Short mmCIF file of C-alpha atoms in Angstrom, two decimals:
data_model
loop_
_atom_site.label_atom_id
_atom_site.label_comp_id
_atom_site.label_asym_id
_atom_site.label_seq_id
_atom_site.Cartn_x
_atom_site.Cartn_y
_atom_site.Cartn_z
CA UNK A 1379 -13.28 2.52 -13.32
CA UNK A 1380 -9.66 2.62 -13.99
CA UNK A 1381 -8.58 3.17 -17.48
CA UNK A 1382 -5.49 1.17 -16.91
CA UNK A 1383 -7.76 -2.04 -17.01
CA UNK A 1384 -8.13 -1.69 -20.64
CA UNK A 1385 -4.62 -1.60 -21.42
CA UNK A 1386 -4.69 -4.62 -23.01
CA UNK A 1387 -7.04 -3.24 -26.26
CA UNK A 1388 -4.08 -1.83 -28.46
CA UNK A 1389 -2.76 -5.22 -28.23
CA UNK A 1390 -5.95 -6.85 -28.86
CA UNK A 1391 -6.29 -4.80 -32.07
CA UNK A 1392 -2.89 -5.66 -33.50
CA UNK A 1393 -3.53 -9.34 -32.78
CA UNK A 1394 -6.98 -9.07 -34.62
CA UNK A 1395 -5.25 -6.78 -37.81
CA UNK A 1396 -2.92 -9.87 -38.05
CA UNK A 1397 -5.68 -12.52 -38.15
CA UNK A 1398 -7.39 -10.02 -40.81
CA UNK A 1399 -4.67 -10.67 -43.18
CA UNK A 1400 -5.52 -14.08 -44.19
CA UNK A 1401 -9.23 -12.85 -45.41
CA UNK A 1402 -7.34 -10.28 -47.08
CA UNK A 1403 -5.58 -12.48 -49.06
CA UNK A 1404 -8.18 -14.93 -49.82
CA UNK A 1405 -10.81 -12.20 -51.22
CA UNK A 1406 -7.68 -10.86 -53.20
CA UNK A 1407 -7.31 -14.02 -54.56
CA UNK A 1408 -11.02 -14.82 -55.05
CA UNK A 1409 -11.28 -11.75 -56.52
CA UNK A 1410 -14.19 -10.42 -54.19
CA UNK A 1411 -12.61 -7.23 -54.22
CA UNK A 1412 -15.80 -5.48 -52.23
CA UNK A 1413 -14.87 -7.95 -49.56
CA UNK A 1414 -11.47 -7.34 -49.79
CA UNK A 1415 -11.52 -3.52 -49.92
CA UNK A 1416 -14.19 -3.68 -46.65
CA UNK A 1417 -11.31 -5.84 -45.07
CA UNK A 1418 -8.60 -4.43 -45.57
CA UNK A 1419 -9.87 -1.03 -44.61
CA UNK A 1420 -11.18 -2.02 -41.52
CA UNK A 1421 -7.44 -3.67 -40.73
CA UNK A 1422 -5.92 0.15 -41.52
CA UNK A 1423 -8.51 1.15 -39.27
CA UNK A 1424 -7.61 -1.04 -36.06
CA UNK A 1425 -3.52 -0.14 -36.90
CA UNK A 1426 -5.23 3.62 -36.38
CA UNK A 1427 -7.28 3.09 -33.25
CA UNK A 1428 -4.57 0.73 -31.56
CA UNK A 1429 -2.14 3.84 -32.24
CA UNK A 1430 -4.41 6.05 -30.68
CA UNK A 1431 -5.65 4.41 -27.88
CA UNK A 1432 -1.91 3.36 -26.63
CA UNK A 1433 -0.80 6.95 -27.07
CA UNK A 1434 -4.14 8.72 -25.36
CA UNK A 1435 -3.75 6.61 -22.13
CA UNK A 1436 0.15 5.77 -22.24
CA UNK A 1437 -1.08 1.81 -22.90
CA UNK A 1438 2.19 1.25 -24.99
CA UNK A 1439 4.22 -1.87 -24.41
CA UNK A 1440 7.10 -3.93 -25.41
CA UNK A 1441 5.05 -6.36 -26.77
CA UNK A 1442 2.79 -3.70 -28.72
CA UNK A 1443 6.09 -2.20 -30.28
CA UNK A 1444 7.24 -5.63 -31.65
CA UNK A 1445 3.45 -6.81 -32.85
CA UNK A 1446 2.70 -3.56 -33.85
CA UNK A 1447 5.38 -3.23 -37.09
CA UNK A 1448 5.09 -7.13 -37.43
CA UNK A 1449 1.03 -6.46 -38.57
CA UNK A 1450 1.48 -3.89 -40.72
CA UNK A 1451 4.49 -5.45 -42.64
CA UNK A 1452 2.43 -8.48 -42.62
CA UNK A 1453 -0.64 -7.37 -43.91
CA UNK A 1454 1.34 -4.95 -46.75
CA UNK A 1455 3.79 -7.90 -47.85
CA UNK A 1456 0.70 -10.55 -48.36
CA UNK A 1457 -1.17 -8.25 -50.10
CA UNK A 1458 1.35 -6.93 -52.34
CA UNK A 1459 1.93 -10.66 -53.38
CA UNK A 1460 -1.47 -11.83 -53.67
CA UNK A 1461 -2.35 -8.64 -56.05
CA UNK A 1462 0.71 -9.51 -57.85
CA UNK A 1463 -0.66 -13.38 -58.03
CA UNK A 1464 -4.18 -12.14 -59.73
CA UNK A 1465 -2.14 -9.73 -62.20
CA UNK A 1466 -2.71 -6.37 -60.57
CA UNK A 1467 0.69 -5.58 -59.41
CA UNK A 1468 4.17 -6.08 -61.55
CA UNK A 1469 6.26 -9.26 -60.09
CA UNK A 1470 9.04 -6.13 -59.96
CA UNK A 1471 7.49 -3.72 -57.35
CA UNK A 1472 6.36 -6.59 -55.41
CA UNK A 1473 10.05 -7.80 -55.10
CA UNK A 1474 11.20 -4.05 -54.80
CA UNK A 1475 8.78 -3.53 -51.84
CA UNK A 1476 9.48 -6.90 -50.22
CA UNK A 1477 13.03 -6.02 -50.46
CA UNK A 1478 12.82 -3.06 -48.85
CA UNK A 1479 11.13 -4.73 -45.79
CA UNK A 1480 14.02 -7.59 -45.59
CA UNK A 1481 17.08 -4.71 -46.13
CA UNK A 1482 15.25 -3.31 -43.35
CA UNK A 1483 14.96 -6.09 -40.76
CA UNK A 1484 18.54 -7.74 -41.86
CA UNK A 1485 20.25 -4.37 -41.35
CA UNK A 1486 18.54 -3.53 -38.19
CA UNK A 1487 19.90 -7.11 -36.90
CA UNK A 1488 22.97 -6.62 -37.85
CA UNK A 1489 23.59 -3.25 -36.65
CA UNK A 1490 22.07 -4.53 -33.44
CA UNK A 1491 24.95 -7.64 -33.65
CA UNK A 1492 27.58 -5.13 -34.47
CA UNK A 1493 26.78 -1.99 -32.28
CA UNK A 1494 23.96 -3.06 -29.76
CA UNK A 1495 20.45 -1.43 -30.27
CA UNK A 1496 19.81 2.04 -32.06
CA UNK A 1497 16.36 3.36 -32.16
CA UNK A 1498 16.02 4.60 -35.92
CA UNK A 1499 12.85 6.47 -36.38
CA UNK A 1500 10.99 6.21 -39.73
CA UNK A 1501 12.78 8.85 -41.93
CA UNK A 1502 9.91 10.78 -43.95
CA UNK A 1503 10.93 8.87 -47.27
CA UNK A 1504 9.94 6.18 -44.98
CA UNK A 1505 6.51 7.24 -43.73
CA UNK A 1506 6.12 8.65 -47.43
CA UNK A 1507 7.11 5.06 -48.81
CA UNK A 1508 4.26 3.24 -46.30
CA UNK A 1509 1.55 5.73 -47.26
CA UNK A 1510 2.22 5.37 -51.23
CA UNK A 1511 1.99 1.26 -50.50
CA UNK A 1512 -1.01 1.77 -48.60
CA UNK A 1513 -2.64 4.02 -51.06
CA UNK A 1514 -2.13 1.85 -54.34
CA UNK A 1515 -3.67 -1.00 -52.06
CA UNK A 1516 -6.37 0.79 -51.86
CA UNK A 1517 -6.40 2.31 -54.97
CA UNK A 1518 -6.37 -1.23 -56.95
CA UNK A 1519 -8.93 -2.28 -54.49
CA UNK A 1520 -11.30 0.38 -55.17
CA UNK A 1521 -10.68 0.30 -58.85
CA UNK A 1522 -11.73 -3.66 -58.62
CA UNK A 1523 -14.06 -3.40 -56.39
CA UNK A 1524 -16.24 -0.66 -58.31
CA UNK A 1525 -15.41 -1.17 -62.09
CA UNK A 1526 -13.45 1.83 -62.62
CA UNK A 1527 -10.75 2.46 -65.12
CA UNK A 1528 -7.77 3.60 -63.42
CA UNK A 1529 -5.32 2.73 -65.60
CA UNK A 1530 -3.29 5.81 -65.50
CA UNK A 1531 -3.63 6.68 -61.83
CA UNK A 1532 -2.53 2.71 -61.31
CA UNK A 1533 0.75 3.41 -63.30
CA UNK A 1534 1.61 6.83 -61.73
CA UNK A 1535 0.97 5.30 -58.18
CA UNK A 1536 3.34 1.87 -59.35
CA UNK A 1537 6.09 4.02 -60.52
CA UNK A 1538 6.00 6.37 -57.97
CA UNK A 1539 5.55 3.67 -54.77
CA UNK A 1540 8.70 2.25 -56.96
CA UNK A 1541 10.71 5.13 -56.70
CA UNK A 1542 10.18 6.29 -52.81
CA UNK A 1543 10.07 2.35 -51.90
CA UNK A 1544 14.00 1.53 -53.48
CA UNK A 1545 14.86 5.66 -51.94
CA UNK A 1546 13.45 5.14 -48.24
CA UNK A 1547 15.49 1.29 -48.44
CA UNK A 1548 18.58 3.45 -49.70
CA UNK A 1549 18.25 5.79 -47.23
CA UNK A 1550 18.05 3.14 -44.13
CA UNK A 1551 21.52 1.68 -45.71
CA UNK A 1552 22.98 4.67 -45.88
CA UNK A 1553 22.16 5.84 -42.30
CA UNK A 1554 23.49 2.72 -40.85
CA UNK A 1555 26.50 2.53 -42.44
CA UNK A 1556 26.80 6.47 -41.31
CA UNK A 1557 25.94 5.55 -37.76
CA UNK A 1558 28.05 2.53 -37.61
CA UNK A 1559 31.40 4.47 -38.92
CA UNK A 1560 30.92 7.21 -36.27
CA UNK A 1561 30.65 4.38 -33.65
CA UNK A 1562 33.70 2.57 -34.97
CA UNK A 1563 35.61 5.97 -35.12
CA UNK A 1564 34.58 7.32 -31.84
#
């Protein structure tokens, strides 16, 4: 049997990740942190698995290229909002994380409207920002789930996440301006 018949699996895993956002949010809001940690971890596992399968078996699709980043952003944005609502994150960090994503989406949309499609790969700072954002959520859920005292590490992660998030957001904006200027002068 051909593996091509299973090419729907990565998109199904991405849709499952979207569906897991609501339980993650509910568990955090209800302060059921073990369940939140397990559900968030499983959502992360589906992200890794769908990417692996898509690359390994060439099951990439246009739909997947749209759904995957939406699922990732949805999970992170909702997690940050709910962690802020229950008092585990400062509102200014949640604002910075959400604002960065809004700036990236709006910036890409404006660039496309003015100049047409432009495939921009995530920068090292962008990847580090995403990594720190995920690490912070995991750390906070672990601390709460196992009643650990992790205040110093939590604060360090909060400030590092803020710094890299702001830097990477500014880096995307600068890149778009430079590329836009190059296109206008050519």
